[in-house]
Coordinates of C-alpha atoms in Angstrom, one line a residue:
M1 CA -21.8 10.9 17.3
P2 CA -19.6 10.8 14.1
R3 CA -16.0 11.8 14.5
L4 CA -13.8 14.1 12.1
T5 CA -11.6 11.5 10.3
E6 CA -9.6 11.0 7.4
E7 CA -12.3 9.0 5.8
L8 CA -14.8 11.7 6.5
I9 CA -12.7 14.5 5.1
R10 CA -11.7 12.6 1.8
K11 CA -15.5 11.8 1.4
R12 CA -16.3 15.6 1.7
A13 CA -13.3 16.5 -0.9
E14 CA -14.6 14.9 -3.9
H15 CA -14.7 18.0 -5.8
N16 CA -10.6 17.5 -5.3
D17 CA -10.7 13.9 -6.3
G18 CA -10.2 13.0 -2.5
C19 CA -6.6 14.4 -2.7
L20 CA -5.9 15.7 0.8
P21 CA -2.5 17.0 0.6
E22 CA -3.5 19.4 -1.9
L23 CA -7.0 20.1 -0.6
E24 CA -7.4 23.9 -0.3
E25 CA -11.4 24.2 0.6
V26 CA -13.7 21.8 2.5
A27 CA -17.0 21.9 4.0
L28 CA -17.6 19.7 7.2
H29 CA -21.1 21.6 8.5
Q30 CA -24.1 19.9 9.9
Q31 CA -22.0 16.6 10.6
E32 CA -22.8 16.7 14.5
L33 CA -18.9 16.9 14.9
E34 CA -17.9 17.3 18.6
K35 CA -14.0 17.5 18.1
I36 CA -11.8 19.1 15.6
E37 CA -9.0 16.3 14.7
S38 CA -7.1 15.3 11.9
L39 CA -6.8 18.3 9.8
E40 CA -3.2 19.3 10.9
A41 CA -2.1 15.8 10.0
C42 CA -3.7 15.7 6.4
C43 CA -4.7 19.0 5.2
R44 CA -1.8 21.3 5.8
H45 CA -2.6 23.4 2.7
I46 CA -6.0 24.0 3.5
K47 CA -7.5 27.6 2.9
I48 CA -11.2 27.7 3.6
L49 CA -12.7 25.7 6.4
L50 CA -16.4 25.5 7.2
L51 CA -17.2 23.8 10.4
Q52 CA -20.5 25.7 11.3
N53 CA -23.6 24.2 12.7
N54 CA -21.9 21.4 14.8
I55 CA -21.5 20.9 18.6
I56 CA -17.7 21.8 18.8
P57 CA -16.9 23.0 22.5
K58 CA -13.6 24.0 22.0
M59 CA -11.0 25.4 19.5
E60 CA -8.4 22.9 18.8
G61 CA -6.4 20.9 16.1
L62 CA -6.0 24.2 14.0
N63 CA -2.8 25.9 15.1
K64 CA -0.6 24.3 12.6
L65 CA -2.9 25.3 9.4
K66 CA -0.2 28.2 8.3
E67 CA -2.5 28.8 4.9
L68 CA -5.8 28.8 6.6
E69 CA -7.6 32.2 5.6
Y70 CA -11.4 31.6 6.3
L71 CA -12.6 29.7 9.4
N72 CA -16.3 29.5 9.9
L73 CA -17.3 28.0 13.6
A74 CA -20.7 29.6 13.4
L75 CA -23.5 27.8 15.5
N76 CA -21.2 25.8 17.9
N77 CA -20.6 25.5 21.4
I78 CA -17.3 27.4 21.7
S79 CA -16.8 29.5 24.8
K80 CA -13.4 30.9 24.3
I81 CA -11.3 31.7 21.0
E82 CA -8.0 30.1 21.5
G83 CA -5.8 27.8 19.4
I84 CA -5.4 29.7 16.4
E85 CA -2.2 31.8 17.3
G86 CA -0.4 29.7 14.6
C87 CA -2.7 30.5 11.8
E88 CA -0.5 33.0 10.3
S89 CA -2.7 33.7 7.2
L90 CA -6.0 34.1 8.9
K91 CA -8.0 36.9 7.7
K92 CA -11.6 36.2 8.7
L93 CA -13.2 34.3 11.7
D94 CA -16.8 33.7 12.0
L95 CA -18.0 32.9 15.6
T96 CA -21.7 33.9 15.3
V97 CA -23.9 32.2 17.8
N98 CA -21.7 30.7 20.1
F99 CA -21.3 30.9 23.9
V100 CA -18.3 33.5 24.4
G101 CA -19.1 35.3 27.4
V102 CA -17.5 38.5 29.3
E103 CA -15.6 36.1 31.7
E104 CA -13.6 35.0 28.4
L105 CA -13.7 38.1 26.3
E106 CA -10.5 39.3 27.9
E107 CA -8.5 36.3 27.2
S108 CA -10.3 35.7 23.9
I109 CA -9.3 39.2 22.5
Y110 CA -5.6 38.7 23.8
N111 CA -5.3 35.3 21.7
L112 CA -6.4 37.3 18.6
K113 CA -3.6 39.8 18.8
A114 CA -0.8 37.2 17.0
N115 CA -3.3 37.2 13.8
I116 CA -1.9 40.1 12.3
M117 CA -3.7 39.5 8.9
L118 CA -7.1 39.2 10.7
E119 CA -9.7 41.7 9.1
D120 CA -13.0 40.3 9.6
L121 CA -14.4 39.1 12.9
Y122 CA -17.8 38.1 13.6
L123 CA -19.2 37.4 17.1
T124 CA -22.9 38.0 16.8
G125 CA -25.4 36.2 18.8
N126 CA -22.6 35.4 21.9
P127 CA -23.4 36.2 25.4
C128 CA -20.4 39.0 25.2
E129 CA -22.1 41.2 23.1
E130 CA -24.8 42.0 25.9
W131 CA -21.8 44.1 27.3
K132 CA -22.4 47.7 26.0
G133 CA -18.5 48.3 25.6
F134 CA -17.8 45.1 23.6
R135 CA -17.2 46.8 20.3
A136 CA -15.1 49.4 21.6
Y137 CA -13.1 47.0 23.5
A138 CA -12.4 44.9 20.5
V139 CA -11.6 47.7 18.4
A140 CA -9.1 49.1 20.9
H141 CA -7.4 45.8 21.1
L142 CA -7.2 44.6 17.5
P143 CA -6.0 47.5 15.4
Q144 CA -5.6 44.9 12.4
L145 CA -9.6 44.8 12.0
K146 CA -11.3 46.3 9.0
Q147 CA -14.8 45.3 10.1
L148 CA -16.4 43.8 13.2
D149 CA -19.6 42.0 12.8
G150 CA -20.2 42.9 9.2
K151 CA -19.8 46.8 9.9
L152 CA -16.8 48.9 8.7
L153 CA -14.5 50.5 11.4
L154 CA -13.8 54.1 10.6
P155 CA -10.8 55.9 11.8
Q156 CA -12.6 58.0 14.3
E157 CA -14.1 55.0 15.9
R158 CA -10.8 53.5 16.5
I159 CA -9.3 56.9 18.3
K160 CA -12.4 57.0 20.5
A161 CA -12.3 53.3 21.5
R162 CA -8.4 53.7 22.5
Q163 CA -9.1 57.0 24.4
Q164 CA -11.8 54.7 26.4
L165 CA -9.7 51.9 26.7
P166 CA -8.8 52.3 30.6
Q167 CA -12.6 52.8 31.3
L168 CA -13.6 50.0 29.4
Q169 CA -11.3 47.6 31.5
E170 CA -12.9 48.7 34.6
D171 CA -16.3 48.1 33.2
L172 CA -15.1 44.9 31.9
E173 CA -14.3 43.6 35.5
R174 CA -17.5 44.9 36.7
A175 CA -19.4 43.1 34.3
I176 CA -17.4 39.8 34.9
Q177 CA -18.1 40.1 38.8
A178 CA -21.9 40.5 37.9
S179 CA -22.1 37.7 35.5
I180 CA -20.4 35.3 37.9
R181 CA -23.2 36.2 40.8
S182 CA -25.9 35.8 38.2
K183 CA -24.8 32.5 37.6
A184 CA -24.3 31.5 41.0
E185 CA -27.8 32.7 41.6
A186 CA -29.1 30.7 38.8
A187 CA -27.3 27.4 40.0
G188 CA -30.2 25.9 41.6
V189 CA -33.1 27.4 39.4
L190 CA -34.4 24.8 36.6
V191 CA -33.7 26.1 33.1
P192 CA -36.9 26.9 31.5
E193 CA -37.7 24.8 28.6
G194 CA -36.6 25.9 25.1
A195 CA -33.7 28.0 26.8
Y196 CA -30.6 28.4 24.3
T197 CA -27.9 26.5 26.2
K198 CA -25.1 24.1 25.5
E199 CA -26.9 21.3 27.0
S200 CA -30.2 22.2 25.0
R201 CA -28.2 22.4 21.7
N202 CA -26.3 19.1 22.6
E203 CA -29.7 17.1 23.5
M204 CA -31.0 18.8 20.0
Y205 CA -28.1 17.7 18.0
L206 CA -28.1 14.2 19.5
E207 CA -31.9 13.8 18.6
M208 CA -31.2 15.0 14.9
A209 CA -28.3 12.4 14.8
E210 CA -30.5 9.7 15.7
Q211 CA -33.3 10.6 13.3
K212 CA -30.6 10.7 10.4
A213 CA -29.4 7.4 11.5
E214 CA -33.0 5.9 11.6
K215 CA -33.5 7.3 8.1
D216 CA -30.4 6.0 7.0
R217 CA -31.3 2.5 8.3
N218 CA -34.8 2.8 6.8
E219 CA -33.4 3.6 3.3
R220 CA -31.0 0.7 3.5
R221 CA -33.7 -1.5 4.3
R222 CA -35.6 -0.3 1.5
M223 CA -32.8 -0.7 -1.1
G224 CA -31.8 -4.1 0.4
T225 CA -28.2 -2.9 1.3
E226 CA -28.5 -3.3 5.0
K227 CA -25.7 -4.6 6.8
K228 CA -26.2 -8.4 7.8
P229 CA -25.3 -9.8 11.1
P230 CA -21.9 -11.5 10.9
K231 CA -22.3 -15.0 10.2
E232 CA -21.3 -17.7 13.0
I233 CA -18.2 -19.8 12.0
L234 CA -18.7 -23.5 12.7
G235 CA -16.3 -24.6 15.4
V236 CA -13.9 -27.4 15.4
Y237 CA -15.8 -30.1 16.8
N238 CA -19.2 -31.0 16.1
T239 CA -22.0 -32.0 18.6
R240 CA -20.7 -35.4 19.2
G241 CA -16.8 -34.2 20.1
E242 CA -15.7 -35.3 17.2
I243 CA -13.4 -33.3 14.7
R244 CA -15.9 -31.9 12.1
Q245 CA -15.1 -32.8 8.4
C246 CA -17.1 -30.1 6.3
N247 CA -16.3 -28.2 2.8
E248 CA -19.1 -25.2 3.0
G249 CA -17.8 -23.2 0.2
K250 CA -17.7 -26.5 -2.2
Y251 CA -14.3 -25.9 -3.2
D252 CA -12.3 -28.3 -5.0
F253 CA -9.7 -30.2 -2.9
N254 CA -7.2 -33.0 -2.8
I255 CA -5.4 -34.5 0.1
D256 CA -2.4 -36.7 -0.8
D257 CA 0.0 -38.8 1.4
V258 CA 1.7 -40.7 -1.1
T259 CA 3.5 -38.5 -3.8
I260 CA 6.1 -37.3 -1.3
P261 CA 7.2 -39.8 1.2
G262 CA 6.9 -38.4 4.9
K263 CA 4.4 -35.6 4.3
I264 CA 0.8 -35.0 3.6
L265 CA -0.3 -32.6 0.8
F266 CA -3.4 -30.7 0.8
E267 CA -4.7 -28.6 -2.1
L268 CA -7.8 -26.5 -2.0
G269 CA -9.2 -24.6 -5.0
V270 CA -10.0 -21.3 -3.9
P271 CA -10.9 -18.6 -6.4
K272 CA -8.1 -16.9 -8.3
Y273 CA -8.7 -13.2 -7.5
L274 CA -9.5 -13.8 -4.2
E275 CA -7.4 -11.5 -1.6
T276 CA -5.1 -13.6 0.6
S277 CA -6.2 -11.4 3.6
A278 CA -9.6 -13.2 3.2
L279 CA -8.0 -16.6 4.0
D280 CA -7.5 -17.9 7.5
V281 CA -5.5 -21.3 7.7
D282 CA -5.4 -23.0 10.8
V283 CA -2.8 -26.3 10.7
N284 CA -3.3 -28.7 13.8
P285 CA -1.6 -31.7 14.3
L286 CA -4.7 -33.8 14.0
Y287 CA -6.6 -31.4 11.3
V288 CA -6.5 -28.8 8.6
R289 CA -8.9 -25.9 8.6
C290 CA -9.4 -23.0 6.1
V291 CA -11.9 -20.4 6.5
V292 CA -12.7 -18.5 3.2
R293 CA -15.3 -15.7 3.3
E294 CA -16.7 -16.9 6.7
K295 CA -17.1 -20.6 5.0
V296 CA -15.2 -23.3 6.6
T297 CA -13.4 -26.2 4.9
Q298 CA -12.0 -28.5 7.4
L299 CA -10.6 -32.1 7.1
K300 CA -9.3 -34.7 9.6
L301 CA -5.6 -35.8 8.7
P302 CA -4.9 -39.4 8.1
A303 CA -1.9 -39.2 10.4
E304 CA -0.5 -36.8 12.9
I305 CA 1.6 -34.1 11.4
R306 CA 4.0 -31.5 12.7
P307 CA 2.6 -27.9 12.3
D308 CA 5.6 -25.9 13.1
T309 CA 7.6 -27.2 10.1
S310 CA 4.5 -27.1 7.8
T311 CA 4.5 -24.6 4.9
V312 CA 1.4 -22.9 3.4
Q313 CA 1.7 -21.3 -0.4
R314 CA -0.7 -20.1 -2.9
S315 CA -0.1 -20.3 -6.7
K316 CA 0.2 -17.1 -8.4
T317 CA -1.4 -18.7 -11.6
T318 CA -4.3 -20.6 -10.3
G319 CA -4.8 -19.1 -6.9
S320 CA -5.1 -22.4 -5.3
L321 CA -3.7 -22.9 -1.9
R322 CA -1.1 -25.9 -1.2
I323 CA -0.1 -26.9 2.4
E324 CA 2.8 -29.2 3.0
M325 CA 2.5 -31.0 6.2
P326 CA 5.3 -33.3 7.7
L327 CA 4.4 -36.3 9.3
L328 CA 5.3 -36.4 13.0
K329 CA 6.4 -40.4 12.6
P330 CA 7.3 -40.7 8.8
P331 CA 7.5 -44.5 7.7
P332 CA 10.9 -46.0 7.8
T333 CA 12.3 -46.0 4.1
R334 CA 14.1 -49.0 2.5
A335 CA 16.9 -48.8 0.2
P336 CA 16.1 -50.6 -3.3
S337 CA 17.7 -53.9 -3.8
V338 CA 20.2 -54.3 -6.5
A339 CA 21.8 -57.3 -8.0
P340 CA 25.3 -58.0 -7.4
Q341 CA 27.5 -56.9 -10.1
P342 CA 30.7 -59.3 -11.0
E343 CA 33.8 -57.9 -10.6
L344 CA 35.5 -56.5 -13.7
E345 CA 39.0 -57.5 -14.5
P346 CA 41.4 -56.0 -17.0
L347 CA 42.0 -57.4 -20.1
K348 CA 44.9 -59.9 -20.5
P349 CA 46.9 -61.1 -23.7
E350 CA 46.3 -64.3 -25.0
K351 CA 49.5 -66.6 -24.8
D352 CA 49.0 -69.8 -26.9
I353 CA 47.7 -68.4 -30.1
P354 CA 47.8 -70.8 -33.2
P355 CA 49.6 -69.7 -36.2
P356 CA 47.3 -68.7 -39.4
P357 CA 47.1 -71.4 -42.1
K358 CA 49.3 -71.4 -45.3
G359 CA 47.8 -68.9 -47.8
A360 CA 45.8 -67.1 -45.4
L361 CA 45.8 -63.3 -45.5
S362 CA 47.1 -61.4 -42.4
G363 CA 45.1 -58.5 -40.8
G364 CA 41.8 -60.4 -40.9
A365 CA 41.4 -60.2 -44.8
V366 CA 39.2 -63.0 -46.7
S367 CA 40.4 -64.6 -50.1
V368 CA 37.8 -64.8 -52.9
R369 CA 39.6 -67.0 -54.9
G370 CA 37.8 -69.9 -56.4
I371 CA 34.2 -68.8 -55.0
Y372 CA 32.8 -69.3 -58.6
K373 CA 33.7 -72.9 -58.7
D374 CA 31.1 -73.8 -56.0
P375 CA 28.4 -75.7 -57.9
K376 CA 25.5 -74.1 -55.3
R377 CA 26.6 -70.8 -56.7
V378 CA 27.5 -71.4 -60.3
T379 CA 24.5 -72.5 -62.9
G380 CA 25.1 -75.2 -65.4
Q381 CA 26.4 -74.9 -69.0
K382 CA 23.8 -73.6 -71.2
S383 CA 22.9 -75.7 -74.5
S384 CA 24.4 -74.8 -77.9
E385 CA 21.6 -75.3 -79.7
L386 CA 20.5 -72.2 -81.1
L387 CA 17.9 -73.1 -84.3
R388 CA 15.0 -75.8 -84.3
E389 CA 12.6 -76.3 -86.8
V390 CA 9.6 -74.1 -86.8
K391 CA 6.3 -75.3 -88.2
T392 CA 3.5 -72.9 -89.6
T393 CA -0.2 -73.5 -90.3
R394 CA -1.8 -71.8 -93.1
A395 CA -5.3 -70.7 -93.0
D396 CA -6.7 -73.5 -95.1
G397 CA -5.1 -76.0 -92.7
L398 CA -2.2 -77.2 -94.6
A399 CA 1.3 -77.7 -93.1
V400 CA 4.0 -76.3 -95.4
S401 CA 7.6 -76.7 -94.2
G402 CA 9.5 -73.7 -93.5
Q403 CA 12.2 -74.7 -96.1
G404 CA 9.8 -74.8 -99.0
Q405 CA 7.9 -71.4 -98.7
G406 CA 8.8 -69.3 -101.9
A407 CA 6.4 -67.0 -103.2
E408 CA 3.5 -68.4 -101.6
D409 CA 4.3 -66.6 -98.6
S410 CA 3.7 -63.4 -99.9
D411 CA 0.0 -64.0 -99.6
D412 CA 0.1 -64.5 -95.8
D413 CA 0.6 -60.8 -95.2
D414 CA -3.0 -60.2 -95.1
V415 CA -3.7 -63.1 -92.8
P416 CA -3.9 -62.3 -89.4

């Protein structure tokens, strides 16, 4: 049978966007509930509470609902009114068709005296109404009521009920004794089939709940949303007793024992947006095992490691899983060989330095005097002959000396 949990209340409070602290009205009828719970913790400001048509046997979990104005518990298995003394704002209480008998009537009416705001009370269909003095007894003890079972209470009815109260009290005691005797006589008698009792209502609601569950299963099966049985996760060892090596999820992985001396690095490329709570990592001295969404990735390590000092981290950018596992027996490390360096000695002044030659400049200067007299650097003297005889040839092939040209040279202007 379902329970009245916070999840169920939130589901039934869709009209309020699932916000329970500010919830003022909730309908929880026909939910096959057997107990009232969770309301005092998450719905302290509730004003209208509908719990009719369930199989609730006891009024409980309601005393801290200070703002509750209307409580409907019709068609339940309640046999006594109780547990609502702290409901200071209660104005309407509906207990139609329950099991409040004459044995519990006196205590039930007494428990309602604390609800000074109570105006409407419904007890139609309860065994206590079989007693003829029920209405007058309730009116005499509850002066705050304005109507009972949907009928207004007139002033003359109140006065008459108060006058009959002593006699009504005696009649109630006799009715209680008669009810006890009749129950004792019927203790060994089989209840006729179809009788309206608590047991028959429980059987009926259990059958209804089973039918409802079967209907839901068929609907999920038809829509393809039926819950599948949990997958069996592979064990550490295979059938041969060896450490299993597998990658069911087909994730990219890398195992490295060279980059960092003395450590083995294992990286697994799990999806970036996968919740970390969906990862299960097991670091063993001989193997590393990661279960991602019920899929196993397990590898045998090349050397024995130390699980107590291993670290598991996840990248914030790529989401990949990184496991650093120190080796149990790391290999010895050798210091790099360095060639011997000669010892450095401080500089010392030279004692025997020869004097500079005559004519040399001090301070490291170099003389350039006589540098052009070097035959390798200076070219030879050029010839002083500047003019020479030039011969010209006329177009007709006659050679004329350059000294006797005269006026005949004027004809050569047009010769190309």
